[in-house]
Short mmCIF file of C-alpha atoms in Angstrom, two decimals:
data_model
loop_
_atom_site.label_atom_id
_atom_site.label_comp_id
_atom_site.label_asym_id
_atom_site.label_seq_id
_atom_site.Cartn_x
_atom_site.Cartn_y
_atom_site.Cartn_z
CA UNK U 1 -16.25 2.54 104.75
CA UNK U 2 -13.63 0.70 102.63
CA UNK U 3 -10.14 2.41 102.80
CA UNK U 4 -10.92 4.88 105.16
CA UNK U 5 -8.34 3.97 107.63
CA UNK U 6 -5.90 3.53 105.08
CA UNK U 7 -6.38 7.32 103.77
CA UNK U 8 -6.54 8.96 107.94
CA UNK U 9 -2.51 6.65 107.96
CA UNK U 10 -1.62 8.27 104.96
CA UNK U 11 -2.71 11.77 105.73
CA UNK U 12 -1.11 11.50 108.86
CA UNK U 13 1.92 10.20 107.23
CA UNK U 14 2.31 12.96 104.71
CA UNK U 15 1.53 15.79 107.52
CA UNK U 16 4.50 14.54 109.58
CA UNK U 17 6.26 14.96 106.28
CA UNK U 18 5.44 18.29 106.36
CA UNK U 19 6.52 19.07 109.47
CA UNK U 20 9.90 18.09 108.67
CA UNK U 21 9.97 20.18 105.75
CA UNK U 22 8.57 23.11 107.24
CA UNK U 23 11.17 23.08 109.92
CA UNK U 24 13.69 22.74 107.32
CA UNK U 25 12.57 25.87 105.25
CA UNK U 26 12.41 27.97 108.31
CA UNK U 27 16.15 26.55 109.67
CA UNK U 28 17.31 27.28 106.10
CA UNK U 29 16.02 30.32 105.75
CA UNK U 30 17.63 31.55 109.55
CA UNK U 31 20.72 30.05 108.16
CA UNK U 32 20.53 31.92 104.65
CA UNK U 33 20.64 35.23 106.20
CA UNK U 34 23.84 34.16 108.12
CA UNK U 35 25.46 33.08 104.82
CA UNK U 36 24.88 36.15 103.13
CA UNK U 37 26.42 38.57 105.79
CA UNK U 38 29.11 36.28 106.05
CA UNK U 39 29.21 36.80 101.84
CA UNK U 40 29.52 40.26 102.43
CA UNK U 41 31.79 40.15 104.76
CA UNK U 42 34.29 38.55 102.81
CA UNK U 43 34.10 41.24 99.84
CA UNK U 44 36.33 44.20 101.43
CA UNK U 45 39.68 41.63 102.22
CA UNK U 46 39.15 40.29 98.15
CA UNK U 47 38.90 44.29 97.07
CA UNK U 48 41.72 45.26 99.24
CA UNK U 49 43.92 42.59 97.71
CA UNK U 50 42.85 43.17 94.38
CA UNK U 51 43.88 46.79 94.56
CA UNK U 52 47.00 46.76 95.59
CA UNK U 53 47.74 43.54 93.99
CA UNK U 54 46.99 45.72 90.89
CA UNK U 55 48.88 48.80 91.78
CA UNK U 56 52.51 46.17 92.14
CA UNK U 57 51.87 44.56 88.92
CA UNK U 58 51.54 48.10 87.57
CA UNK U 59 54.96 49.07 89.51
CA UNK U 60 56.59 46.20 88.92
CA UNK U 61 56.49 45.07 85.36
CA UNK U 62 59.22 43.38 85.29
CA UNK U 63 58.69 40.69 87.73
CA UNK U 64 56.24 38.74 86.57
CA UNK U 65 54.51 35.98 89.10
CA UNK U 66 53.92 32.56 87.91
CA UNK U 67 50.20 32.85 88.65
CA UNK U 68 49.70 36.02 85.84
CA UNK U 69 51.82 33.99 83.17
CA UNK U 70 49.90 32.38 80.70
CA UNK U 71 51.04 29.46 79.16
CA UNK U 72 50.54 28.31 75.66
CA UNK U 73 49.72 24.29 75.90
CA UNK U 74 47.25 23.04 78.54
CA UNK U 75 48.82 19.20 79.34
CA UNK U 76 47.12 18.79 82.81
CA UNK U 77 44.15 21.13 84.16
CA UNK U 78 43.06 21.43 87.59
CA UNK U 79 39.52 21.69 88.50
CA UNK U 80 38.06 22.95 91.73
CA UNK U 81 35.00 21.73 92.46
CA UNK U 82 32.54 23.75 94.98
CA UNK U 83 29.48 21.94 96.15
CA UNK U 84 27.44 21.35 98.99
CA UNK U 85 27.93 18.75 102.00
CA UNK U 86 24.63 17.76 102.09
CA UNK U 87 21.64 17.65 99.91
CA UNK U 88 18.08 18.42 99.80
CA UNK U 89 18.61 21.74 98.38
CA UNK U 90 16.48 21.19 95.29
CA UNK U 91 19.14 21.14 91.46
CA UNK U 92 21.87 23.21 92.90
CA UNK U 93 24.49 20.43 93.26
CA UNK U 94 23.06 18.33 90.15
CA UNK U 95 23.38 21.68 88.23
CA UNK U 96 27.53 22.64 89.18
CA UNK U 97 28.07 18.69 88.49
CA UNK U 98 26.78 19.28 84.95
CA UNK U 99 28.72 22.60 84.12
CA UNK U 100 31.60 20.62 85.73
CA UNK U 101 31.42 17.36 83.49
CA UNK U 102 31.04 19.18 80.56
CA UNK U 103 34.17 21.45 81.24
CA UNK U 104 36.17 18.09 82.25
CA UNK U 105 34.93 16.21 78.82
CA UNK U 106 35.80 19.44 76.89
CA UNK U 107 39.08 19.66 78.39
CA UNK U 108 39.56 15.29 78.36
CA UNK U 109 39.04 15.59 74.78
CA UNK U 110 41.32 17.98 74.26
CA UNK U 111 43.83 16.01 75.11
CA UNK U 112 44.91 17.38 78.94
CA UNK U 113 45.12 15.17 81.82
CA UNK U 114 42.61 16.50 85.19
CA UNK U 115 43.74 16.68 88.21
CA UNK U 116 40.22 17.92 90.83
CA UNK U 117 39.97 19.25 94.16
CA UNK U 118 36.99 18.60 96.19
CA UNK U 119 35.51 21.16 98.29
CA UNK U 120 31.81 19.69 99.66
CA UNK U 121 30.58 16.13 100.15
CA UNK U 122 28.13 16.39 97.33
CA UNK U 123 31.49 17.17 94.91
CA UNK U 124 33.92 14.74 96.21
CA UNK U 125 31.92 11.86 96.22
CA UNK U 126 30.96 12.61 92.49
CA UNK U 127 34.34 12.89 91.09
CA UNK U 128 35.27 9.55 93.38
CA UNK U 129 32.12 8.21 91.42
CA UNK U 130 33.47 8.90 87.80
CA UNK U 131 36.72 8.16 88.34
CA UNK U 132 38.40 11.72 88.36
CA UNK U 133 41.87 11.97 90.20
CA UNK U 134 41.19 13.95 93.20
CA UNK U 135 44.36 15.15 94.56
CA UNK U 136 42.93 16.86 97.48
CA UNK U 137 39.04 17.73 99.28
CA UNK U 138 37.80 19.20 101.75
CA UNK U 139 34.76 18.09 103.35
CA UNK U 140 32.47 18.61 106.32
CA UNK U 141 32.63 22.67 106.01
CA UNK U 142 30.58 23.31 108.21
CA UNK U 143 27.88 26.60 108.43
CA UNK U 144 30.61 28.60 108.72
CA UNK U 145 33.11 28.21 106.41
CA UNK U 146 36.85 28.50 108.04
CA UNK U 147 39.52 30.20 105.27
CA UNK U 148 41.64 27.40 107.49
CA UNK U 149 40.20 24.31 106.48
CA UNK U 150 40.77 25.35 102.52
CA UNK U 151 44.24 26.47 102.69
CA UNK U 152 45.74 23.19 102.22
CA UNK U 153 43.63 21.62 100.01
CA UNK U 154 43.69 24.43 97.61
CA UNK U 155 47.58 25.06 98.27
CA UNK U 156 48.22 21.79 96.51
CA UNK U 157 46.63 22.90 93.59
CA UNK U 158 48.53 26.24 93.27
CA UNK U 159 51.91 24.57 94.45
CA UNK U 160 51.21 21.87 91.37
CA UNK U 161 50.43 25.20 89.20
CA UNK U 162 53.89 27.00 90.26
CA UNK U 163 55.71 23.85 89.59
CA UNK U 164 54.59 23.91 86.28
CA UNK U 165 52.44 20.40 86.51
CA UNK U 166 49.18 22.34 85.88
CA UNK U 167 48.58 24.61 83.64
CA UNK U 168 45.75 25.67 84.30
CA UNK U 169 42.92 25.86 87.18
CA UNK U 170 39.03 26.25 86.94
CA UNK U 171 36.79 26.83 89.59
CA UNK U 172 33.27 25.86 89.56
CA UNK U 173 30.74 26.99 91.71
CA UNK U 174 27.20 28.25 92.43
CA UNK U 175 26.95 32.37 92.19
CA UNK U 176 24.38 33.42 94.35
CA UNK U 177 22.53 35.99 92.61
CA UNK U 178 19.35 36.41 94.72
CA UNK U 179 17.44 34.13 97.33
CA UNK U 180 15.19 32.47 94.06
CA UNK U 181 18.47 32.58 91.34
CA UNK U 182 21.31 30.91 91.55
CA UNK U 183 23.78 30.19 88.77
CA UNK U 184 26.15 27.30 88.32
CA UNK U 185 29.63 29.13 87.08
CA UNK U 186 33.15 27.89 85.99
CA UNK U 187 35.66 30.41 86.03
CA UNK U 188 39.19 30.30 85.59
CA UNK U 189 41.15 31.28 88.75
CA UNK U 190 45.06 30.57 87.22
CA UNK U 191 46.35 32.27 85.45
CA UNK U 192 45.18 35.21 86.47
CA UNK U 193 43.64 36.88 83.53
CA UNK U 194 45.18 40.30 83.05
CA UNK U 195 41.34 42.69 82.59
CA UNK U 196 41.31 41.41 86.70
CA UNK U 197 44.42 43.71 87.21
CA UNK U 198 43.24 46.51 84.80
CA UNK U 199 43.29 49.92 86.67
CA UNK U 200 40.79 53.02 85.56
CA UNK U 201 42.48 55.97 84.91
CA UNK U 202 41.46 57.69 88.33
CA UNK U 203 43.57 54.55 90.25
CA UNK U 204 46.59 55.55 87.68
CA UNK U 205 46.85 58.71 88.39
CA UNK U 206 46.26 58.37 91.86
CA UNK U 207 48.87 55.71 92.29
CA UNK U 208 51.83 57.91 90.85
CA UNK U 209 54.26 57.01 93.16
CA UNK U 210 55.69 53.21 94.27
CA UNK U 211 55.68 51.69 97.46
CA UNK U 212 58.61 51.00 99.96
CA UNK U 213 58.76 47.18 100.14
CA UNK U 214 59.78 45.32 103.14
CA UNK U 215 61.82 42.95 102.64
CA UNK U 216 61.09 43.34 98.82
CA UNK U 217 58.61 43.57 95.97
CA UNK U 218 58.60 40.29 94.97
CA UNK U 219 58.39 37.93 98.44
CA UNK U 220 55.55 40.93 99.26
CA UNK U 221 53.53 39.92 95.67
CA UNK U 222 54.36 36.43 95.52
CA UNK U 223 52.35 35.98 99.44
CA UNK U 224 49.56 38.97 97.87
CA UNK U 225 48.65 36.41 94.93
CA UNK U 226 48.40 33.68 97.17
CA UNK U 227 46.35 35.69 99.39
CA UNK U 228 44.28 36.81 96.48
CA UNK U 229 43.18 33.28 94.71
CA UNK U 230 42.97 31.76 98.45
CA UNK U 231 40.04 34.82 98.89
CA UNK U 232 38.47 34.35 95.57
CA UNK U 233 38.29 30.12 96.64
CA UNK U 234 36.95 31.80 100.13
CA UNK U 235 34.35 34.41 98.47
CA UNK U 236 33.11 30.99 96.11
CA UNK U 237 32.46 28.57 99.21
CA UNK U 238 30.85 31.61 101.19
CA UNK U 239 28.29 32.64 97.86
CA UNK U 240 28.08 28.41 97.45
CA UNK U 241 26.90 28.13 100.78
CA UNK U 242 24.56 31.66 100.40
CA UNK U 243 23.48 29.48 97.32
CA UNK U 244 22.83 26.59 99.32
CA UNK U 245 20.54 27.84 102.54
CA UNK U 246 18.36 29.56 99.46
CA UNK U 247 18.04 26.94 97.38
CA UNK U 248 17.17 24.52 100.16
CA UNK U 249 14.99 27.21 101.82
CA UNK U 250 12.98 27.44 98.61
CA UNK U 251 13.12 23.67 97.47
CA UNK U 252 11.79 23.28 101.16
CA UNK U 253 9.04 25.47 100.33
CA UNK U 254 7.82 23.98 98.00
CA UNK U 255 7.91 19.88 98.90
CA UNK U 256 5.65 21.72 102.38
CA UNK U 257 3.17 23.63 99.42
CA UNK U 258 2.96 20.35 97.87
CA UNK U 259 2.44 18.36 100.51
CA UNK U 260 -0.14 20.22 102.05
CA UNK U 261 -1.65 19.90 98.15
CA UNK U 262 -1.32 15.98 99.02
CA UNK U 263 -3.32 16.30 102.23
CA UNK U 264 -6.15 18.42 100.89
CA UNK U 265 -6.76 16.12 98.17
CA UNK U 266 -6.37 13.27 100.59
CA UNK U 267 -8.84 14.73 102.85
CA UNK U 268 -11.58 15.43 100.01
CA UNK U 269 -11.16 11.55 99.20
CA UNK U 270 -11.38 10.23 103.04
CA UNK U 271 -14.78 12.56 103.36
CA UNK U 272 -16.37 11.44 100.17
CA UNK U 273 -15.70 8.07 100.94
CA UNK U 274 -17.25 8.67 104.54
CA UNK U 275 -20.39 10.23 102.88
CA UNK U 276 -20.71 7.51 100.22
CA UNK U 277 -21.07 4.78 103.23
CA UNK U 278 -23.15 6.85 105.39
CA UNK U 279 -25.62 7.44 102.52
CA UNK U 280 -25.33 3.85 101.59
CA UNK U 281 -25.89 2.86 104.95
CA UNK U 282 -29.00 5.20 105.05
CA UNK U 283 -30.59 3.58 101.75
CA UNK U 284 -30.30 0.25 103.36
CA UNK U 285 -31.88 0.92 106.24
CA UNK U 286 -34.30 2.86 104.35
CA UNK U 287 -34.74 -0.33 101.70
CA UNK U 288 -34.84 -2.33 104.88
CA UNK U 289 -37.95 -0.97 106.63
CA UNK U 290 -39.99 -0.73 103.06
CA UNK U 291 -39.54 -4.05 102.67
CA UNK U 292 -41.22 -5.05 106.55
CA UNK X 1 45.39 67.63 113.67
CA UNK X 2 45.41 65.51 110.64
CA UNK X 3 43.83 61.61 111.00
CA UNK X 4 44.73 58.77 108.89
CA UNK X 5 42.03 55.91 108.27
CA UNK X 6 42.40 52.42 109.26
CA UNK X 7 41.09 49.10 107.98
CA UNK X 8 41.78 45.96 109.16
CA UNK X 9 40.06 43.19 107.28
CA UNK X 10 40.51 39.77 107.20
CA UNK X 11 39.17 36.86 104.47
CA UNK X 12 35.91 36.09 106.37
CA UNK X 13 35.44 39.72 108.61
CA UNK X 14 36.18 43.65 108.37
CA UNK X 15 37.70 43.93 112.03
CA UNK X 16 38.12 47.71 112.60
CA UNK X 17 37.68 50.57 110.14
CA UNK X 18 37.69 54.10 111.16
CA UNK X 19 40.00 56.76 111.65
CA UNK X 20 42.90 57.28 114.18
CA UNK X 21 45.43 59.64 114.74
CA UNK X 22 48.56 56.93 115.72
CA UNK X 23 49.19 53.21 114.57
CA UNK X 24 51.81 50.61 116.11
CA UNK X 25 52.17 47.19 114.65
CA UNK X 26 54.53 44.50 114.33
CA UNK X 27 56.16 45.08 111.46
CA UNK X 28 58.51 41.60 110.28
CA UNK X 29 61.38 43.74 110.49
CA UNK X 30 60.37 45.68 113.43
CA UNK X 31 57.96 47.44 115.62
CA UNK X 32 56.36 49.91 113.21
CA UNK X 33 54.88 53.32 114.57
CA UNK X 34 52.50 55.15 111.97
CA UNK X 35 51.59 58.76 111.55
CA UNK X 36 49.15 60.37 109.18
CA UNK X 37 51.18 61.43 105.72
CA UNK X 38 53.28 58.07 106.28
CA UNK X 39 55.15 57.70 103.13
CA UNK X 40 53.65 54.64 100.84
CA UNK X 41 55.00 51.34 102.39
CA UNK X 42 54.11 47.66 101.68
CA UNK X 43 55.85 45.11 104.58
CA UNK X 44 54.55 41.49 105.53
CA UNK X 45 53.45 41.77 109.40
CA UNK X 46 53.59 39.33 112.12
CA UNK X 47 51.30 38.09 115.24
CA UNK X 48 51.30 40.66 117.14
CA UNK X 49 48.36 43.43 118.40
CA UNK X 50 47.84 46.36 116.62
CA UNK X 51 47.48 49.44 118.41
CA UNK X 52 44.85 52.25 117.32
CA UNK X 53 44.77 55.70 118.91
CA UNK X 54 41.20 56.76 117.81
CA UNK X 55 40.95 60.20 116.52
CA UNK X 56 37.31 60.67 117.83
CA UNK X 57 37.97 59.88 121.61
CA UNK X 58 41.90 59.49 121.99
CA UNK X 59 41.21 56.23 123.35
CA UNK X 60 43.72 53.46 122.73
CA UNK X 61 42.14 49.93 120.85
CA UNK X 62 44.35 47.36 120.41
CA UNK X 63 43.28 44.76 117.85
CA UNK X 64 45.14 41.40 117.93
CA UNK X 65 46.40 39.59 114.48
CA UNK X 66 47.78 36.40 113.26
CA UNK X 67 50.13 38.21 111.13
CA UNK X 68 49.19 39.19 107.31
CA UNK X 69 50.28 41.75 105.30
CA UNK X 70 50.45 46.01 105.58
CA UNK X 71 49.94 48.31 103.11
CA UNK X 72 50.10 52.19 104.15
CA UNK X 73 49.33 55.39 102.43
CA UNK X 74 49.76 58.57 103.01
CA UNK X 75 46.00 58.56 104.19
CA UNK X 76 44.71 55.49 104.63
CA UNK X 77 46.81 52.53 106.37
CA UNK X 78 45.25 48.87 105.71
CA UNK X 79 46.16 45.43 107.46
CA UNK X 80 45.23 42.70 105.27
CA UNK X 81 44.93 40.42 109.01
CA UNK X 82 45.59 36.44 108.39
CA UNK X 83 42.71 34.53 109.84
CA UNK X 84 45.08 32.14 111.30
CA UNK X 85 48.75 31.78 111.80
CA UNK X 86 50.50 31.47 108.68
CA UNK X 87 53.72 30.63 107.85
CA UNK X 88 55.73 28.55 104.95
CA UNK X 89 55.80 25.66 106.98
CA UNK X 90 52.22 25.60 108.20
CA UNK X 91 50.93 26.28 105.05
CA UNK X 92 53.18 23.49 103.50
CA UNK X 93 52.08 20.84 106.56
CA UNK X 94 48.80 22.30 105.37
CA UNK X 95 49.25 21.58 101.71
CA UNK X 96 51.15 17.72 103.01
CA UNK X 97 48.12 17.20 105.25
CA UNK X 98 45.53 17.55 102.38
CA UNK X 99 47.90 15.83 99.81
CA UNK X 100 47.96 12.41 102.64
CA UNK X 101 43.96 12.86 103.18
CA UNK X 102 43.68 12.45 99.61
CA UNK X 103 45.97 9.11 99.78
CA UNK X 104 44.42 7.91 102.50
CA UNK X 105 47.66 7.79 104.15
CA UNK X 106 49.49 9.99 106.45
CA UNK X 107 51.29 7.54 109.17
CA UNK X 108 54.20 9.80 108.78
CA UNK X 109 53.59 13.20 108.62
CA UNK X 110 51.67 13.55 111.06
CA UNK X 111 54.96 14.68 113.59
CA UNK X 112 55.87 17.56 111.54
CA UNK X 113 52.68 18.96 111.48
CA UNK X 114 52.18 18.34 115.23
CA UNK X 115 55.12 20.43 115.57
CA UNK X 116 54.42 22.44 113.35
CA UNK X 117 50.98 23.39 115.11
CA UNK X 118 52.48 23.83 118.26
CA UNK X 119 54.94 26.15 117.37
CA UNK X 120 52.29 28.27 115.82
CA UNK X 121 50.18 28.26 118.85
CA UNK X 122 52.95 29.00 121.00
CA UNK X 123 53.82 32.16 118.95
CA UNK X 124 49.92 32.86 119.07
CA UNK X 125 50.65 32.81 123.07
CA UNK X 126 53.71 34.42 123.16
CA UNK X 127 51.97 37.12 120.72
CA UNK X 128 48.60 37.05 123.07
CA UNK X 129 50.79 37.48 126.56
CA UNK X 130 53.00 40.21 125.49
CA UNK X 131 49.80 42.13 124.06
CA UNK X 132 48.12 41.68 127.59
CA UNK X 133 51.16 42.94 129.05
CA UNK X 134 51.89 45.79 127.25
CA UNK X 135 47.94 46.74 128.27
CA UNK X 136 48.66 46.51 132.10
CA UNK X 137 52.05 48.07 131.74
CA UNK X 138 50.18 51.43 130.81
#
């Protein structure tokens, strides 16, 4: 029975493999469905803002915020960079890092300094790895993602925006789409681009009159914007991380599918090789008492 | 008797939504009492609760926020609720904080955002103890 032991170690290796993976579909998948109401969760605060962030700009048209000014020449460009903190979620970090070096070779070779922000493990230790300036990260998220632990980080890119050393700010993420898509995106969060303000008719009409500020319009928009791009960068890490539990959940899948694959085959081999001695064995002994 | 609806939502969480006949929050230039047909008004708030007469069982709900910002309607009055305390100089020892992380060196900020912090959580206190004692006073 040559190799025989060797196969039963290696089955047995491979199931324990399994385990772990199994375990780690089913925690990801528990975890997915967290992610997602959290998602959803988030949506009404980013509407809210949107809307009446929409109806000022409307009223107000002569005050116009930093963040809705475009500017003409791009010298330095800020990128935000969304990943994951940890990996084994199958090509959704190896997928953002792509979009995001070919936006940040685009934009080198157009002649404008970067300047990144890391939000994930997976993200900041890339952009440490190619030599990007990162200004400021966040790391170690967490399940749940805290709108606390991104203000600063993020606030140094808007602060560098207002001042007029960026002009202008990407953010790249993964859209969740549904538990077996997910799409890499790069978007850009400042300026502001005016369609995002664009009212329907209905909203126009219905917003005929102008509010009473307190203490006045423009303190009132200037903390609303803020507000705003801080809950798009919060509605991003909370569809990154819905991303993330589905992508592992499904990459998790389907390392236990093929590992199971590995032990079937392995099995078929350790049986045929069982049968091959036993019959051997059987023709000697056979051989061996024809020939008394 | 006419209602007016009320949201609060913050970034990561709608808190309360439903309709209610009487609002009080505080406003940042003053204890603001709401009635339905409230004439459009936009004001920054601060910590503080937010009291909710419910329309469907008169009973009081008091909701407690870090500050943020109000918008009201004629029908519909909406606290856009801060998830934490904010304020220009928490957000900027924020913003420092990050900036040092990045550097890999923040031997001498740290103070200003310990201070900072504290205040913060002190006028989370202050804000939590006058809430609770405006609840027993009733």
């Amino acid at each position: 029975m040559a190799g025989s032991k060797e196969i039963r170690t290696k089955i047995k290796s491979v199931q324990n493999t399994r385990k772990i993976t199994k375990a780690m579909e089913m925690v990801a998948a528990s975890k997915m469905r967290r992610a997602q109401e959290r998602m959803r969760a988030a949506r009404p605060y980013g509407d809210k803002v949107r809307n009446i962030a929409a109806h000022m700009s409307q009223a107000n048209p002569e005050y116009r915020h930093p963040f809705l000014v475009k500017r003409d020449q791009v010298k330095t460009a800020g990128v935000i960079l969304i990943t994951t903190d940890k990996g084994l979620c199958g090509g959704l970090n190896t997928n953002v890092l792509r979009l995001a070096t070919n936006k940040l070779k685009e934009l080198e070779s157009a002649g404008a300094k970067i300047e990144t922000t890391a939000i994930g493990n997976k993200g900041f230790g890339f952009l440490n790895r190619i030599g990007a300036k990162v200004v400021s990260h966040a790391i170690q998220i967490g399940d749940k993602p805290h709108l606390d632990k991104l203000i600063g980080p993020v606030k140094v890119q808007l602060d560098a925006y207002a001042e007029g050393r960026i002009d202008v700010v990407y953010l790249a993420y993964t859209r969740f789409i549904n538990t077996m898509k997910q799409e890499p995106v790069i978007e850009q969060l400042l300026p502001l681009t005016a369609d995002k303000f664009e009212q329907t008719e209905a909203e126009k009409k219905a917003y005929g009159w102008d509010y009473i500020y307190e203490p006045d319009a423009k303190s009132v928009v200037d903390e609303l914007l803020v507000r705003y791009v801080e809950a798009i960068v919060y509605q991003a890490v909370t569809e990154n991380m819905s991303s993330e539990q589905s992508a592992r959940m499904v990459a998790m899948k389907s390392a236990s599918d093929n590992a199971k694959k590995v032990i079937d085959d392995l099995q078929l081999t350790y049986n045929k090789a069982r049968q091959a001695a036993i019959t051997k064995e059987l023709s000697e002994i056979v051989g061996g008492a024809a020939a008394v | 008797m006419s209602t007016i609806h009320v949201d609060v939502v913050s970034a990561e969480e709608s808190i309360f939504s439903g309709e209610a006949k009487f609002v009080a929050l505080p406003g940042e230039a003053g204890e603001l009492g709401i009635y339905p047909k409230h004439t459009p008004l936009i004001t920054r708030i601060k910590p503080g609760a937010v009291r909710i007469q419910r329309a469907d069982n008169d009973e009081e709900e008091f909701v407690f926020v870090a500050g943020g910002i109000l918008e009201i309607q004629p029908d519909v009055v909406t606290v856009l609720a801060d998830t934490a305390i904010r304020g220009h100089d928490l957000d900027e020892a924020k913003a420092t904080e990050a900036l040092k992380q990045a550097e890999e060196a923040r031997a001498n900020a740290k103070s200003d955002i310990d201070f900072a912090k504290a205040t913060s959580e002190f006028a989370i206190m202050a804000a939590q103890i006058a809430a609770i004692r405006k609840l027993r006073g009733k």
